[in-house]
Short mmCIF file of C-alpha atoms and ligand atoms in Angstrom, two decimals:
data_model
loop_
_atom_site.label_atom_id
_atom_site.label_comp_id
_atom_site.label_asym_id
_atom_site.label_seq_id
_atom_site.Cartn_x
_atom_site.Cartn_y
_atom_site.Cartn_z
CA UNK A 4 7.09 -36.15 -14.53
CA UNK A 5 4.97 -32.66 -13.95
CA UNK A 6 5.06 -33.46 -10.17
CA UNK A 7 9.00 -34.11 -10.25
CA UNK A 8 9.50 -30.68 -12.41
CA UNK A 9 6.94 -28.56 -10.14
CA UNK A 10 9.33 -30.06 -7.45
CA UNK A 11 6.45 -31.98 -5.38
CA UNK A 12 8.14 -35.08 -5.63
CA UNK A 13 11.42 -36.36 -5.54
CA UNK A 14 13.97 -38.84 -5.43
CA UNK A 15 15.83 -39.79 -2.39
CA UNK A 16 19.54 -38.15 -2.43
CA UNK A 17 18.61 -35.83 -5.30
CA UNK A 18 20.50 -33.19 -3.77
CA UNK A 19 20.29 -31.14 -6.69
CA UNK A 20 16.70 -30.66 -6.74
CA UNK A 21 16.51 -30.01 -3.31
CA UNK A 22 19.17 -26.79 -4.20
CA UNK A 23 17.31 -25.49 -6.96
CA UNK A 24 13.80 -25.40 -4.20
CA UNK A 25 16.53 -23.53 -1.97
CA UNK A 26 17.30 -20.92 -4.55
CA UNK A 27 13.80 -20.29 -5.73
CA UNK A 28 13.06 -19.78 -2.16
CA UNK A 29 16.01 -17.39 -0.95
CA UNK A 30 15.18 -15.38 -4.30
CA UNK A 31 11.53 -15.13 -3.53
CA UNK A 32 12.71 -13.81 0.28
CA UNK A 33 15.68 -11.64 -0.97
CA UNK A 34 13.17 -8.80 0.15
CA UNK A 35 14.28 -9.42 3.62
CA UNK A 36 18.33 -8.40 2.24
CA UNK A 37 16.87 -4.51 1.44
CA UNK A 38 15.37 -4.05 5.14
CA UNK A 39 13.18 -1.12 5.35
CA UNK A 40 13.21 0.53 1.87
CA UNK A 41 10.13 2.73 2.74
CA UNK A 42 10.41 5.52 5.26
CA UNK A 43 6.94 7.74 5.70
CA UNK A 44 6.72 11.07 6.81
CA UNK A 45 3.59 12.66 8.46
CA UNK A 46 3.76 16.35 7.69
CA UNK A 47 1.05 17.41 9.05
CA UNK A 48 -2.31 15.77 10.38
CA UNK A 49 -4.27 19.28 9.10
CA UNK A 50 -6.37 18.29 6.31
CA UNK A 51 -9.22 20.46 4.12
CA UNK A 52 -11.32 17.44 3.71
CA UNK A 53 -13.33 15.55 5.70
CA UNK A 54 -14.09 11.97 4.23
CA UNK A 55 -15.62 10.06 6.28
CA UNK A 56 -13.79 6.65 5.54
CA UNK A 57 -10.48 8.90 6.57
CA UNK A 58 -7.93 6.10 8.20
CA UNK A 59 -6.20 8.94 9.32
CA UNK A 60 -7.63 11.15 12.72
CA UNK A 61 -7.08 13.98 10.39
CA UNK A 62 -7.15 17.87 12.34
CA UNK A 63 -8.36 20.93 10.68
CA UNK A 64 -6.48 23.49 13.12
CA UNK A 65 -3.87 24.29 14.88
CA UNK A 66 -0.45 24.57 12.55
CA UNK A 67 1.82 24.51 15.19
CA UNK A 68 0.42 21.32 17.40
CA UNK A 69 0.02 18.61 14.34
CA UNK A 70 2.97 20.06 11.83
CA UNK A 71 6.08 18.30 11.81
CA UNK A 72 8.87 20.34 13.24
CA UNK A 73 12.22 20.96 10.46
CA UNK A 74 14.18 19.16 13.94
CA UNK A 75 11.75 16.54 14.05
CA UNK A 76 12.56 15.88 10.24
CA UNK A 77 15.60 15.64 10.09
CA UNK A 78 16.05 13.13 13.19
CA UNK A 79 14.13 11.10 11.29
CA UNK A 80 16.29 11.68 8.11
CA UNK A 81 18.91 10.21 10.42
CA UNK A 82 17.56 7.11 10.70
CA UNK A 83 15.77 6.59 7.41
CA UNK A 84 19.40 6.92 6.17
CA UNK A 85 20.67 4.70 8.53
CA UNK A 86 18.04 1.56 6.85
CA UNK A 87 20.27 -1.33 5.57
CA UNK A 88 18.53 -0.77 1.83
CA UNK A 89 20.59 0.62 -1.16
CA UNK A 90 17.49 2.13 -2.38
CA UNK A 91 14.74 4.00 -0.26
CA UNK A 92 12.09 5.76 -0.45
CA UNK A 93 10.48 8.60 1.56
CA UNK A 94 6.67 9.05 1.08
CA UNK A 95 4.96 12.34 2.44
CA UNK A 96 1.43 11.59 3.74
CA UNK A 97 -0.71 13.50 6.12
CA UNK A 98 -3.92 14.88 6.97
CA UNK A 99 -2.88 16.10 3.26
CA UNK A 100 0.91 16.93 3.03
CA UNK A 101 0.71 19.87 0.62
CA UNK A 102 -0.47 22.21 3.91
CA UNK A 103 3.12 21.63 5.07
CA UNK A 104 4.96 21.89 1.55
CA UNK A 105 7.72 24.39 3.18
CA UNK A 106 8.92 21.22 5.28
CA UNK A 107 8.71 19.10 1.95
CA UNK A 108 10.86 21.41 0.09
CA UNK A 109 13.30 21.17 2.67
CA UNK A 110 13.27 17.30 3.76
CA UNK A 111 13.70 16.98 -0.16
CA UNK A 112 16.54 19.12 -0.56
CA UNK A 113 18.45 17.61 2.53
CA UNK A 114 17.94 13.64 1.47
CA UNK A 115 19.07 14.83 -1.99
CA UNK A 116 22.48 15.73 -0.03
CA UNK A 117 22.86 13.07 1.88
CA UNK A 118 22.20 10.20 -0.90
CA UNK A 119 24.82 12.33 -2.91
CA UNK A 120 27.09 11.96 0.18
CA UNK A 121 26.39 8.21 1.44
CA UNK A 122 25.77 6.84 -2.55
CA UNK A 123 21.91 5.20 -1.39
CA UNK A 124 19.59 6.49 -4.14
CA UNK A 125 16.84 8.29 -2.69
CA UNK A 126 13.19 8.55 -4.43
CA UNK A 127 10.51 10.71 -3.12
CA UNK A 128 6.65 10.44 -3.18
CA UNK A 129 4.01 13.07 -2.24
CA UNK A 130 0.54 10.98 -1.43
CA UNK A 131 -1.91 14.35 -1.88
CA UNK A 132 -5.37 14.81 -2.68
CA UNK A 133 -4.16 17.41 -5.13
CA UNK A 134 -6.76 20.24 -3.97
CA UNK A 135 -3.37 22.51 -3.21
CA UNK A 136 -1.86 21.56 -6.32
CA UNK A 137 0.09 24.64 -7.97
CA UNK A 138 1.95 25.25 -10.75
CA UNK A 139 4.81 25.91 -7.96
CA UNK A 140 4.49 22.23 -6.52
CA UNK A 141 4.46 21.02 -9.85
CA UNK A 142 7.62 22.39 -10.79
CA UNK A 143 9.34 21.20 -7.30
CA UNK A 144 7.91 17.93 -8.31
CA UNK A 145 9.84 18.28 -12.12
CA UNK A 146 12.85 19.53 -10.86
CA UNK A 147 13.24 16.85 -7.80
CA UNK A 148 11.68 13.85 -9.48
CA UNK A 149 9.01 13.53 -7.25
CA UNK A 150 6.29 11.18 -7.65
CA UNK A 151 2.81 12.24 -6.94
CA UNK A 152 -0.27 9.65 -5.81
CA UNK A 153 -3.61 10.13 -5.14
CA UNK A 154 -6.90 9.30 -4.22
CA UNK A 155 -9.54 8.71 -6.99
CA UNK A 156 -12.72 7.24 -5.83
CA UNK A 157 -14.70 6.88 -9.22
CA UNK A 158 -16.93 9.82 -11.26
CA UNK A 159 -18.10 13.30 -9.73
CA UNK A 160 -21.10 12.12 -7.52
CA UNK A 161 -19.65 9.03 -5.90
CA UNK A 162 -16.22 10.72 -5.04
CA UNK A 163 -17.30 13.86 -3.93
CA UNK A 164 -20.19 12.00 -1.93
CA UNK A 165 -16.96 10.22 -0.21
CA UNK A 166 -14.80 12.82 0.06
CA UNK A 167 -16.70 16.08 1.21
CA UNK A 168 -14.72 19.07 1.25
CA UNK A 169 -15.55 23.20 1.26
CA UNK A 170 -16.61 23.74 -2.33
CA UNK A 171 -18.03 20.10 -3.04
CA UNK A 172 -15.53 19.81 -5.39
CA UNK A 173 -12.82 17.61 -3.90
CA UNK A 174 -13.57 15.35 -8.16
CA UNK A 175 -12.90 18.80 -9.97
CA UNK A 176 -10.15 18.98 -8.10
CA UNK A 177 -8.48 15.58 -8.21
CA UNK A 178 -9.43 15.15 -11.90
CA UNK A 179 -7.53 18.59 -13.03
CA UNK A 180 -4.71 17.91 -10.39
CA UNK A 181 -4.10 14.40 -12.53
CA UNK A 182 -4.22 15.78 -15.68
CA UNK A 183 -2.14 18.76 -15.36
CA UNK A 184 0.40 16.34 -13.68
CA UNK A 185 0.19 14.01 -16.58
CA UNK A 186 1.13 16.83 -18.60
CA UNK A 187 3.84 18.41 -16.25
CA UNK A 188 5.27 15.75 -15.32
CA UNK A 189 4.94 12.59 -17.50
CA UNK A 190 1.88 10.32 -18.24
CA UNK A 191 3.69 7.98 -15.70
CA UNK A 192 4.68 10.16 -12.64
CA UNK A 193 1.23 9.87 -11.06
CA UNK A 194 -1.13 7.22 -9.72
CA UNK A 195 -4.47 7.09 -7.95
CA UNK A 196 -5.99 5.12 -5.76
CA UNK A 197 -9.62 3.93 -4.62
CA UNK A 198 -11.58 2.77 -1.70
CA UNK A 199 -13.97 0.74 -1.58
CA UNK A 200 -17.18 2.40 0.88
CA UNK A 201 -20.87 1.05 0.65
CA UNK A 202 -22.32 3.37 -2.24
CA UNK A 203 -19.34 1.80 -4.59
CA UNK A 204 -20.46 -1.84 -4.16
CA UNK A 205 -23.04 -1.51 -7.86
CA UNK A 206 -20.66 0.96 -9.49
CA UNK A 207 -17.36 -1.08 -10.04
CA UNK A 208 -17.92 0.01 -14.03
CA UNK A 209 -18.31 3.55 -13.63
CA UNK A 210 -15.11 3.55 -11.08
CA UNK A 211 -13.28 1.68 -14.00
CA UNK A 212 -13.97 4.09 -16.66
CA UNK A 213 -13.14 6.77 -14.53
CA UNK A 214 -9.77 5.23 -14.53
CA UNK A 215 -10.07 4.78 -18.61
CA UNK A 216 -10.84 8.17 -19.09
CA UNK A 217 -8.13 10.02 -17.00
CA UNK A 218 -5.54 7.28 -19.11
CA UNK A 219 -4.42 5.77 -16.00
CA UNK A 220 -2.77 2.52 -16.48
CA UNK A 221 -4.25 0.02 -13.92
CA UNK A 222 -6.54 0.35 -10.75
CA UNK A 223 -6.22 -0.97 -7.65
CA UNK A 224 -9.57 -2.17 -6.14
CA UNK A 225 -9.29 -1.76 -2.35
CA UNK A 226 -11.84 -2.67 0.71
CA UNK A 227 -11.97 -0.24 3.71
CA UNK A 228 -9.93 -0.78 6.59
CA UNK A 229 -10.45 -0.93 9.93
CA UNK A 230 -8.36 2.61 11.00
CA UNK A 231 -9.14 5.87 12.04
CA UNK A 232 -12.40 7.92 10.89
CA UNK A 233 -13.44 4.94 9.34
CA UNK A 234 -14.26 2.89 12.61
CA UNK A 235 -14.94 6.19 14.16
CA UNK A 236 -18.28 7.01 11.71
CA UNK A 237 -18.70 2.92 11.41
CA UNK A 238 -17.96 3.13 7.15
CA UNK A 239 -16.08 0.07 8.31
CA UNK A 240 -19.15 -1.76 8.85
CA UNK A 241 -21.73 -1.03 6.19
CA UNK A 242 -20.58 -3.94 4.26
CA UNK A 243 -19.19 -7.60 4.48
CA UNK A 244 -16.43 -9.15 2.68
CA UNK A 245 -18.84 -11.32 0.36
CA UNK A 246 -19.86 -8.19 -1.16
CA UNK A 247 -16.53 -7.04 -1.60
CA UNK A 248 -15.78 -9.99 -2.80
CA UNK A 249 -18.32 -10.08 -5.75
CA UNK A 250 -17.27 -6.21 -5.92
CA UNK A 251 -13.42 -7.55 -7.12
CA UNK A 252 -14.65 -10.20 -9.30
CA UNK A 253 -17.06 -8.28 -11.53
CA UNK A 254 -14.17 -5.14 -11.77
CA UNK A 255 -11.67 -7.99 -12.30
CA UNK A 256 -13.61 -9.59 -15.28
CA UNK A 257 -14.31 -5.78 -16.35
CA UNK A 258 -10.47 -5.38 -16.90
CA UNK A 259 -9.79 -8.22 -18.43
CA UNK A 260 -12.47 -7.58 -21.11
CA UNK A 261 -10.85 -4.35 -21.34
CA UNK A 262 -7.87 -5.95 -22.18
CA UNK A 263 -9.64 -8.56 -24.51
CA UNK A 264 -10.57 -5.34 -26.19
CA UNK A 265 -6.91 -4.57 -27.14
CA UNK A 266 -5.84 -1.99 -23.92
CA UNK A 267 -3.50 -3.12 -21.47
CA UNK A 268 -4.60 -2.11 -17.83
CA UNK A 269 -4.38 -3.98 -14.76
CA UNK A 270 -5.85 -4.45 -11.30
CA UNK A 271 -2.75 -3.66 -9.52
CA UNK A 272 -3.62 -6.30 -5.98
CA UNK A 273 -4.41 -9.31 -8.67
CA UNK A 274 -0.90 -8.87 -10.62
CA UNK A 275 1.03 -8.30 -6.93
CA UNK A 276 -0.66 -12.05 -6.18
CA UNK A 277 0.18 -13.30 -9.58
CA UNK A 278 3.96 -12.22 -9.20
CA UNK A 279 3.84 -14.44 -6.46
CA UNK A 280 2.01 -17.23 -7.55
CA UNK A 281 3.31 -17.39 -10.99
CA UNK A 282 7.27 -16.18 -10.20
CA UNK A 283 9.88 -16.39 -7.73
CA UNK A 284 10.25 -12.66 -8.15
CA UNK A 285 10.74 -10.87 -4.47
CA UNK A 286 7.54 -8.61 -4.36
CA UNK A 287 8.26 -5.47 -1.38
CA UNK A 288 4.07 -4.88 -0.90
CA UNK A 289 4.11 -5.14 2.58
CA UNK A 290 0.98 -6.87 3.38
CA UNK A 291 1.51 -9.60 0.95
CA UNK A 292 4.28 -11.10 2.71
CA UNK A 293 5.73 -13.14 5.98
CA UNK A 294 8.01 -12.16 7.99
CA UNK A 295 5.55 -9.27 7.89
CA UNK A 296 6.17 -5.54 6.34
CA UNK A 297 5.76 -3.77 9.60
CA UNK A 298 9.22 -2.24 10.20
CA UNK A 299 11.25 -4.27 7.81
CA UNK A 300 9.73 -3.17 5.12
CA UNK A 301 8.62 0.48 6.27
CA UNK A 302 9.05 2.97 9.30
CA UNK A 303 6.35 5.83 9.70
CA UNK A 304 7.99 8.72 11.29
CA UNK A 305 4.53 10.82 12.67
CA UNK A 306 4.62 14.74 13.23
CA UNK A 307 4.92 14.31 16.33
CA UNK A 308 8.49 12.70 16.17
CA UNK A 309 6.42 8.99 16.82
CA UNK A 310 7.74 6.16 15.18
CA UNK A 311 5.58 3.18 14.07
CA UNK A 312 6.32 0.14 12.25
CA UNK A 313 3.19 0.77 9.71
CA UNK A 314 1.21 3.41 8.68
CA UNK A 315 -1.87 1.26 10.21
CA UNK A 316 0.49 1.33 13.52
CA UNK A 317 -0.47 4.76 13.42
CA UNK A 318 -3.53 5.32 12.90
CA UNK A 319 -4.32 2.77 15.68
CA UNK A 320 -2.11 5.34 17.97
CA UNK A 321 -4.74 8.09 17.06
CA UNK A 322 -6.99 6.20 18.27
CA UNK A 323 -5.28 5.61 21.58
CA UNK A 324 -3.67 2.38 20.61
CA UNK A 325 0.04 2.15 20.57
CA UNK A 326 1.11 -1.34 19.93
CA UNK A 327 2.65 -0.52 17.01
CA UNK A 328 4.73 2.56 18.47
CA UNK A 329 8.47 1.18 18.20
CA UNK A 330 9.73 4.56 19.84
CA UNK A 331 10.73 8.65 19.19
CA UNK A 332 13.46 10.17 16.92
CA UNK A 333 14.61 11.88 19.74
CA UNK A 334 15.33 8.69 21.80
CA UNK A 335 16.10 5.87 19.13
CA UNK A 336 18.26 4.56 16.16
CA UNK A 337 17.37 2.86 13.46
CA UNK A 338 18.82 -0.27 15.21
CA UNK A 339 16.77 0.51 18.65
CA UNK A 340 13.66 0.30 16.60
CA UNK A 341 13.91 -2.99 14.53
CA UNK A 342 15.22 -4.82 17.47
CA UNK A 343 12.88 -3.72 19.64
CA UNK A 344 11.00 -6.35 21.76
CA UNK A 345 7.80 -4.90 20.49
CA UNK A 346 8.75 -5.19 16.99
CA UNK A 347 10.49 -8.73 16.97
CA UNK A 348 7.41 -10.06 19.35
CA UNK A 349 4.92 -8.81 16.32
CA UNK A 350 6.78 -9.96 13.41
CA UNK A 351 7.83 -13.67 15.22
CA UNK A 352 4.14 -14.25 16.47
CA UNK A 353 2.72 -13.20 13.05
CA UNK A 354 4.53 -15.68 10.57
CA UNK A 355 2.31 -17.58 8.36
CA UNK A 356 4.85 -20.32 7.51
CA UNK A 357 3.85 -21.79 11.35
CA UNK A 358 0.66 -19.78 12.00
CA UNK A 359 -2.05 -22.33 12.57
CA UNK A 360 -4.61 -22.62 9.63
CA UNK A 361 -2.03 -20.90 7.27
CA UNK A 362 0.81 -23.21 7.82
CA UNK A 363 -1.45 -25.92 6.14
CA UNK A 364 -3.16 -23.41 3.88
CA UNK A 365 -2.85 -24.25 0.42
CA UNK A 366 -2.26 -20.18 -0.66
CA UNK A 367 0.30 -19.53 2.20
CA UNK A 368 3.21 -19.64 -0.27
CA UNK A 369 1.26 -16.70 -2.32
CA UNK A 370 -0.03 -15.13 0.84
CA UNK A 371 0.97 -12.38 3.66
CA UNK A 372 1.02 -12.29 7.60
CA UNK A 373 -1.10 -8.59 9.15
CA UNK A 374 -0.33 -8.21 12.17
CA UNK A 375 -1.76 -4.77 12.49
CA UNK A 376 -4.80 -5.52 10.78
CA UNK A 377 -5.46 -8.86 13.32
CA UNK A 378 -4.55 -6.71 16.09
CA UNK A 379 -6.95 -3.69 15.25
CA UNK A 380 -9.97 -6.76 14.64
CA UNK A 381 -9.12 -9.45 16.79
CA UNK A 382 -7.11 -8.10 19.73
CA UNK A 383 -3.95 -10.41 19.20
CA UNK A 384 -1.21 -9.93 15.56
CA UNK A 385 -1.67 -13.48 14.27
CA UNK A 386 -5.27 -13.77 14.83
CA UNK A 387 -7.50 -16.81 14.47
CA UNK A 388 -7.77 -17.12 10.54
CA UNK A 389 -11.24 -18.55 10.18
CA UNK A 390 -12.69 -15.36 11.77
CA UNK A 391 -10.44 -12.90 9.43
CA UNK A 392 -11.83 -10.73 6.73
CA UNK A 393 -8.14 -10.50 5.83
CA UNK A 394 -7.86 -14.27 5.12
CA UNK A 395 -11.31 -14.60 3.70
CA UNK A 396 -10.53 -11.96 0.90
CA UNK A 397 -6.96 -13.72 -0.05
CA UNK A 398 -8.84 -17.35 -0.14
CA UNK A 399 -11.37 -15.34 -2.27
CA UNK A 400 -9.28 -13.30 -4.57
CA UNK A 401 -7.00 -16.27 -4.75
CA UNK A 402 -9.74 -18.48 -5.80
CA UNK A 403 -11.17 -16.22 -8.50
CA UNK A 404 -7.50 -15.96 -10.00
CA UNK A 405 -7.17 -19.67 -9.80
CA UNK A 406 -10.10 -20.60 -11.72
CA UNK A 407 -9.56 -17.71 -14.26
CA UNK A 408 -5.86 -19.60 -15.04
CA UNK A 409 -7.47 -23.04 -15.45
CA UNK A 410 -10.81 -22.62 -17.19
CA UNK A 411 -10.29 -19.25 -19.37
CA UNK A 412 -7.16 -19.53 -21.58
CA UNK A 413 -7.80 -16.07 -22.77
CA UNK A 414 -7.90 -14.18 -19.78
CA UNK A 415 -5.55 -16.92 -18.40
CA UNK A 416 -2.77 -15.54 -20.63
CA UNK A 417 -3.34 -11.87 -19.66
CA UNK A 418 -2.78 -12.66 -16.43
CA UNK A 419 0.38 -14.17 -16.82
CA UNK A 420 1.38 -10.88 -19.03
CA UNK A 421 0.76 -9.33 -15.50
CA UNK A 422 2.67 -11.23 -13.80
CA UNK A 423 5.90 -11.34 -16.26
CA UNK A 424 6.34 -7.58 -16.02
S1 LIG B 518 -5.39 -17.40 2.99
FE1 LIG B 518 -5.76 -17.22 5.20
S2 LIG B 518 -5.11 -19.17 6.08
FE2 LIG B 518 -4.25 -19.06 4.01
S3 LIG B 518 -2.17 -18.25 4.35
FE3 LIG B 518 -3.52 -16.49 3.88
S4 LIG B 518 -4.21 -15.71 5.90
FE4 LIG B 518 -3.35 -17.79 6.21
#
C-alpha cells in the first residue's frame, strides 16, 4: 500500500494515478513557465579588496575601462524587461558595485519606470562587501527597497585573513555594514554569505556563531569554486571534497543542535535540497535543477555590454574562456540569446534526466545539471559524473540528509520544518 501511495507501483489502466505523477511533476518544473527571473549587472570590475579566493578577475584601476557605461545599462534594461517572467530581479555585483553607485541610482530609478509602465514587478539586490557603505546608500536602499547581501566569512582573523584589504579591516567593516543595515533597513533586508577556503575546514563552529551573533537567520555553507582568482592563486586546490564534506556535516549537526536548543536557523543549501526531496514545490536556485539555470533562469549582463548565461559564464570569460558568452546588448534580444545555438547546445547536452550515471542515479529527481561548472573542470557541460566534485558533494550532502530523516526523529522533524516553509 506505501509503494502504491508513494506512486512506485501501480495498477494497469489506473489512469488516474498516472495524472496525479503528471501534476506533481509539471508543478515541480513550473520554474521553466517564469524563464529568466534573474538579470545581473556588472557595474564595475574595480574592487578595494583583494581576496584571494575572488571568482571574479577583479581590477583596481582604471574607472573608465571596467565601469559599465549608463548606454550599456540600459540596453541591457531592454532585454531584462523583455524576460518572459512576471517577476524579476536585477542583482548588482562587481569587483564591488558600490564604486559605481551613480549607475545604480540610475538603473534603479529607470526599472522602477518601466515595471510601473509594463506591470512586471521589479526587485533589486546590491551583492557588496559593505566597506563603502554610507548612510547615503542606506537611505537609497530604504527608499527603493533594495536588498543588500554580503560576504561573511566567519570571526575577525579568519575573514580578514581571506579577504585582505587596505586597513586589514575588511570584518570591522562587514560586521558594522550588517548591523547598521539591520537597523536601517529591517532585520530581514540583508544576508551574508560564506566560502569555504582551507583555514575554515576546523572552524565550522566559530563561522556559525559568527552568524548567531550578528542575528542572522540561516547560513549557507559553500565550497570554493573553480572561477577566477581562485584557480588563478590555486585556493581551488588546497582541499578535497571529503574534507568539505565532513566540513558540512559537523556545521549541519551544529545547526540542528542549535535548533534542538530552541532557535530556528537553517543551512540554507540543505533546506533548498529538502524542498525538493520532501515537496513538489518549484525551487528557482539555479544549480539545483535540469534543464539547467544558465540563461533560463539568469542572464549576466558584464560592464562591458557581454552577455553570459551565468555568472560562472563569466568569470570563465575573464579568464579567456567564452563558452558561456551568448552575445552583446548592442547586437542581441532577449530572444537572440536564449535561442542561441550556444545556449540550447549547453542546456540539451547537460540534462540529468538522460545524462549517463544520473539518469539511473537514485538522487537525480532531487538533483541539478552544471554545465559551467563541468565545463570549467572537465572540458565538456555534462561531464563524466564519477570524476565530479559537483556530483560527489550532492551524493554526499544527500546522504547525510537521508540518514538524518531515517535514524534521528528529532532532527528529522526540523528538517522537514525547513522544508515546509
Ligand atoms: S548525484 Fe551525481 S549522478 Fe546523481 S543526479 Fe546528481 S550529478 Fe547526477
Amino acid at each position: 500500500m506505501k509503494a502504491y501511495s508513494a506512486h512506485l507501483i501501480t495498477g494497469s489502466n489506473q489512469q488516474a494515478q498516472r495524472q496525479l505523477l503528471a501534476l506533481r511533476l509539471r508543478s515541480r518544473m513550473s520554474f521553466l513557465q517564469q524563464a529568466t527571473p534573474l538579470h545581473i549587472f556588472v557595474v564595475t570590475l574595480r574592487c578595494e579588496h583583494s581576496c584571494p579566493y575572488c571568482q571574479v578577475s577583479r581590477q583596481s584601476t582604471d574607472r573608465s575601462r571596467f565601469d559599465m557605461s549608463e548606454e550599456t545599462a540600459m540596453r541591457a534594461l531592454d532585454i531584462a524587461f523583455a524576460s518572459p517572467a512576471p517577476r524579476i530581479k536585477i542583482e548588482f555585483q562587481g569587483g564591488e558595485p558600490l564604486l559605481n553607485f551613480p549607475l545604480i541610482n540610475t538603473i534603479v530609478s529607470t526599472a522602477k519606470v518601466r515595471s510601473a509602465s509594463l506591470g512586471k514587478k521589479v526587485d533589486f539586490v546590491i551583492a557588496s562587501n559593505l566597506a563603502l557603505l554610507d548612510d547615503v546608500v542606506l537611505d537609497f536602499c530604504k527608499s527603493n527597497d533594495v536588498l543588500l547581501s554580503t560576504s561573511l566569512d566567519g570571526p575577525a582573523d579568519l575573514h580578514n585573513k581571506n579577504r585582505p584589504r587596505p586597513g586589514a579591516n575588511s570584518h570591522e567593516l562587514a560586521v558594522a555594514g550588517i548591523r547598521r543595515a539591520k537597523e536601517v533597513l529591517g532585520p530581514d533586508r540583508i544576508g551574508a554569505l560564506m566560502t569555504t577556503t582551507e583555514a575554515s575546514l576546523d572552524r565550522v563552529d566559530d563561522i556559525i556563531d559568527q552568524y548567531l551573533q550578528l542575528g542572522l537567520d540561516g547560513i549557507f555553507l559553500r565550497p570554493l569554486s573553480p572561477f577566477g582568482f581562485a584557480v588563478k592563486t590555486k585556493q581551488f586546490q588546497k582541499y578535497d571534497t571529503g574534507k568539505w564534506l565532513d566540513f558540512y556535516e559537523r556545521g549541519l549537526h551544529r545547526v540542528l543542535d542549535i535548533n534542538r536548543q530552541g532557535k530556528p536557523f537553517r543551512e540554507f543549501y540543505a533546506a533548498l535540497i529538502l524542498t525538493r526531496m520532501l515537496s513538489d514545490r518549484p525551487i528557482g536556485y539555479v544549480d539545483l535543477r535540469s534543464p539547467a539555470g544558465a540563461g533560463l533562469g539568469a542572464l549576466v549582463y558584464n560592464y562591458d555590454g557581454g552577455i553570459f548565461a551565468s555568472d560562472e559564464g563569466r568569470m570563465l570569460a575573464e579568464a579567456g574562456d567564452n563558452a558561456f558568452r551568448l552575445g552583446h546588448v548592442d547586437h542581441d534580444s532577449y530572444k537572440s540569446l536564449v535561442l542561441s545555438d550556444k545556449l540550447i547546445d549547453t542546456i540539451s547536452s547537460s540534462l540529468t534526466q538522460c545524462a549517463p550515471e544520473c539518469s539511473t542515479c537514485v538522487y537525480e529527481s532531487h538533483c541539478g545539471a552544471d554545465p559551467v561548472y563541468h565545463h570549467a573542470t572537465q572540458g565538456d557541460a555534462l561531464g563524466i559524473k564519477p570524476l565530479s566534485a559537483f556530483c560527489a558533494r550532492q551524493k554526499g550532502i544527500m546522504g547525510v540528509l537521508l540518514n538524518i530523516l531515517e535514524n534521528s526523529p528529532e532532527d528529522a522533524a526540523i528538517l522537514r520544518r525547513w522544508a515546509a516553509s
